Amino acid sequence: MFKDQQTVNLFPCPVWLFDIEPDSVEIINRNAMAAIEQMRPPQKEGQPIHPWQSRNDLQTLPEFEELSNVIKSTTGEVLKQRGIKDYPFQITGCWINIRTPGNDHPAHTHPNNYVSGCYYVNTPEGGNAIVFRDPKMETNIIAPPLLREDEENSRTIMVPLQSGMMAMFPSWLPHFVPPNQSNIERISIAFNIMFSSFGETIGKPLWTFDENP
Ligand SMILES: [Fe+2]
């Protein structure tokens, strides 16, 4: 009944996954575990072990220099793939997340940044996924039964992770961490990226005032 058909996927919603070089993984993980040992408050005896989030400026500390360099490299690749001009960018925040057994992280975005990401220090089986949610909320209004679930028709997509991986995504893309179903702590380091001097450069009006129209 029809001669030809094409499907054009407009406005794709990218998630970039990186396998980090083993040498860097070794340095980052060793320094991260030492920092956790030093920064995390001691557990009180007899109390349940709580999830923990570190200070949020780790990119300023020398022990996270290797991670900062890796983030700058992966961000450069992301901006290249997006076809963005060579604008300077900076890491605006960087922090460790520890999800204890049974603990989750509800859906959220990372406001006021262009791209965000997470490096995975330790993702035990059962605590080794991140879930992204379709940001087009209108698509949730009608939800017919599906023959199959895939990236084209699902409202949430679970991405499996491994230790030593990094995931990056647009900062506006909602995501959450399902409950850690292992009995081992899930350790990751999240970060945000924004263009440096945004107000002085990209934020300027996109049109020129004509005094003599
Ligand atoms: Fe996040």
Coordinates of C-alpha atoms and ligand atoms in Angstrom, one line a residue:
M1 CA 0.0 0.0 0.0
F2 CA 3.0 2.3 0.2
K3 CA 6.0 2.3 -2.0
D4 CA 8.7 3.3 0.4
Q5 CA 9.1 4.3 4.0
Q6 CA 11.7 6.2 6.0
T7 CA 11.9 7.0 9.7
V8 CA 13.9 10.1 10.7
N9 CA 14.8 10.3 14.3
L10 CA 14.8 14.0 15.2
F11 CA 16.2 15.6 18.3
P12 CA 18.1 12.7 19.6
C13 CA 18.8 12.4 23.4
P14 CA 22.5 11.3 23.7
V15 CA 24.2 9.5 26.5
W16 CA 27.9 9.1 26.1
L17 CA 29.6 6.1 27.7
F18 CA 33.4 6.0 28.1
D19 CA 35.7 3.2 29.1
I20 CA 38.6 5.0 30.9
E21 CA 42.2 3.8 30.5
P22 CA 43.2 1.3 33.1
D23 CA 46.2 3.4 34.2
S24 CA 43.9 6.4 35.0
V25 CA 41.3 4.1 36.6
E26 CA 44.0 2.8 39.0
I27 CA 45.0 6.3 40.0
I28 CA 41.5 7.7 40.3
N29 CA 40.2 4.8 42.3
R30 CA 43.1 4.7 44.7
N31 CA 42.9 8.5 45.3
A32 CA 39.1 8.3 45.7
M33 CA 39.2 5.5 48.2
A34 CA 41.9 7.4 50.2
A35 CA 39.8 10.6 50.1
I36 CA 36.7 8.7 51.3
E37 CA 38.7 7.2 54.2
Q38 CA 39.8 10.7 55.1
M39 CA 36.5 12.7 54.5
R40 CA 33.7 10.3 55.4
P41 CA 32.5 10.8 59.0
P42 CA 33.2 7.7 61.1
Q43 CA 30.2 5.3 61.5
K44 CA 28.7 5.3 65.0
E45 CA 28.7 1.9 66.6
G46 CA 25.4 0.1 66.4
Q47 CA 23.9 2.7 64.0
P48 CA 22.9 1.8 60.4
I49 CA 25.5 2.8 57.8
H50 CA 24.2 5.9 55.9
P51 CA 24.7 6.8 52.3
W52 CA 27.2 9.7 52.0
Q53 CA 27.9 12.6 49.6
S54 CA 31.3 14.4 49.8
R55 CA 32.0 18.1 49.5
N56 CA 31.2 19.3 46.0
D57 CA 34.4 20.9 44.8
L58 CA 36.6 17.9 44.5
Q59 CA 37.9 19.2 41.1
T60 CA 39.9 21.8 43.1
L61 CA 41.9 19.2 45.1
P62 CA 45.2 17.8 43.9
E63 CA 44.2 14.2 44.6
F64 CA 41.5 14.5 42.0
E65 CA 43.7 16.0 39.3
E66 CA 43.8 12.7 37.3
L67 CA 40.0 12.6 37.3
S68 CA 39.7 16.3 36.4
N69 CA 42.0 15.7 33.4
V70 CA 39.9 12.7 32.3
I71 CA 36.7 14.7 32.6
K72 CA 38.3 17.5 30.5
S73 CA 39.2 14.9 27.9
T74 CA 35.8 13.3 27.7
T75 CA 34.0 16.6 27.7
G76 CA 36.2 17.7 24.8
E77 CA 34.9 14.6 22.9
V78 CA 31.3 15.3 23.8
L79 CA 31.5 18.9 22.6
K80 CA 33.2 17.8 19.4
Q81 CA 30.5 15.3 18.8
R82 CA 27.9 18.0 19.4
G83 CA 29.6 20.2 16.8
I84 CA 30.2 22.9 19.3
K85 CA 32.8 25.6 18.7
D86 CA 35.9 25.5 20.8
Y87 CA 34.4 27.4 23.8
P88 CA 36.3 27.1 27.1
F89 CA 34.5 25.1 29.7
Q90 CA 35.0 24.4 33.4
I91 CA 34.1 21.7 35.9
T92 CA 31.6 23.6 38.2
G93 CA 31.1 20.8 40.7
C94 CA 32.4 17.3 41.5
W95 CA 31.5 15.1 44.4
I96 CA 31.5 11.5 45.6
N97 CA 28.3 9.5 46.0
I98 CA 28.1 6.4 48.2
R99 CA 24.9 4.4 47.9
T100 CA 24.7 1.8 50.7
P101 CA 22.9 -1.5 50.2
G102 CA 19.2 -0.8 49.7
N103 CA 19.8 2.9 49.1
D104 CA 18.6 4.7 45.9
H105 CA 18.9 8.2 44.4
P106 CA 15.6 9.7 43.2
A107 CA 15.1 11.2 39.8
H108 CA 16.8 14.6 39.3
T109 CA 18.5 16.8 36.8
H110 CA 21.6 19.0 37.2
P111 CA 20.4 22.6 36.7
N112 CA 22.6 25.5 35.4
N113 CA 25.1 23.3 33.6
Y114 CA 25.5 22.2 30.0
V115 CA 26.6 18.6 30.4
S116 CA 27.0 16.3 33.4
G117 CA 28.4 13.0 34.1
C118 CA 29.5 10.3 36.5
Y119 CA 32.6 8.2 36.9
Y120 CA 32.1 4.8 38.5
V121 CA 34.6 3.7 41.1
N122 CA 32.7 0.6 42.2
T123 CA 29.5 -0.7 40.8
P124 CA 28.7 -4.1 42.4
E125 CA 26.3 -6.5 40.7
G126 CA 22.8 -5.3 41.6
G127 CA 24.1 -1.7 42.0
N128 CA 25.4 -1.3 38.5
A129 CA 22.9 0.7 36.6
I130 CA 21.6 4.2 36.0
V131 CA 18.1 4.9 34.6
F132 CA 17.4 7.8 32.2
R133 CA 13.8 9.1 31.8
D134 CA 12.3 10.5 28.7
P135 CA 12.3 14.3 29.1
K136 CA 9.4 14.7 26.7
M137 CA 6.7 14.4 29.4
E138 CA 3.9 14.7 26.8
T139 CA 4.8 11.2 25.6
N140 CA 3.7 9.8 28.9
I141 CA 0.1 10.8 28.6
I142 CA -0.9 8.0 26.2
A143 CA 0.9 4.7 27.1
P144 CA -0.5 1.8 25.0
P145 CA 0.6 -1.8 25.8
L146 CA 3.9 -2.6 24.0
L147 CA 4.9 -5.6 22.0
R148 CA 8.5 -4.9 23.0
E149 CA 10.3 -2.3 24.9
D150 CA 13.3 -0.5 23.3
E151 CA 15.0 2.8 23.1
E152 CA 12.4 4.1 20.6
N153 CA 9.3 3.4 22.7
S154 CA 10.3 3.3 26.4
R155 CA 9.8 6.0 28.9
T156 CA 12.8 4.9 30.9
I157 CA 16.0 3.3 29.8
M158 CA 18.3 1.4 32.1
V159 CA 22.0 1.7 31.2
P160 CA 24.3 -1.1 32.7
L161 CA 27.5 0.2 34.2
Q162 CA 30.9 -1.2 35.1
S163 CA 33.6 0.1 37.4
G164 CA 36.0 2.3 35.5
M165 CA 33.3 3.6 33.2
M166 CA 32.1 7.2 32.8
A167 CA 28.6 8.2 31.6
M168 CA 27.9 11.7 30.4
F169 CA 24.6 13.2 29.5
P170 CA 22.9 16.6 28.9
S171 CA 22.3 18.2 32.3
W172 CA 18.6 18.5 31.7
L173 CA 18.1 14.8 31.2
P174 CA 16.3 13.3 34.2
H175 CA 17.9 10.2 35.7
F176 CA 17.8 8.1 38.9
V177 CA 19.7 5.3 40.5
P178 CA 17.7 2.3 41.4
P179 CA 18.1 0.8 44.9
N180 CA 21.5 -0.9 45.4
Q181 CA 20.5 -4.6 45.6
S182 CA 23.9 -5.8 46.5
N183 CA 25.4 -5.8 49.9
I184 CA 28.4 -3.8 48.8
E185 CA 28.5 0.0 48.6
R186 CA 28.1 1.6 45.2
I187 CA 30.7 4.4 44.8
S188 CA 30.6 7.0 42.0
I189 CA 31.9 10.5 41.4
A190 CA 29.5 12.9 39.7
F191 CA 30.4 16.2 38.0
N192 CA 29.0 19.1 36.1
I193 CA 30.4 21.1 33.2
M194 CA 29.5 24.6 32.1
F195 CA 30.9 27.0 29.6
S196 CA 33.3 29.4 31.2
S197 CA 32.4 33.1 31.2
F198 CA 29.0 32.1 29.8
G199 CA 27.5 35.6 30.4
E200 CA 30.3 37.4 28.7
T201 CA 30.4 35.1 25.6
I202 CA 27.6 32.7 24.6
G203 CA 24.9 34.5 26.7
K204 CA 25.1 37.7 24.7
P205 CA 22.2 38.6 22.3
L206 CA 22.2 36.5 19.1
W207 CA 21.3 39.6 17.0
T208 CA 23.1 42.9 16.4
F209 CA 21.4 46.2 17.1
D210 CA 21.0 48.3 14.0
E211 CA 21.0 52.0 14.8
N212 CA 19.8 52.9 11.3
P213 CA 17.2 50.3 10.4
Ligands
FE1 FE 22.7 13.0 38.8

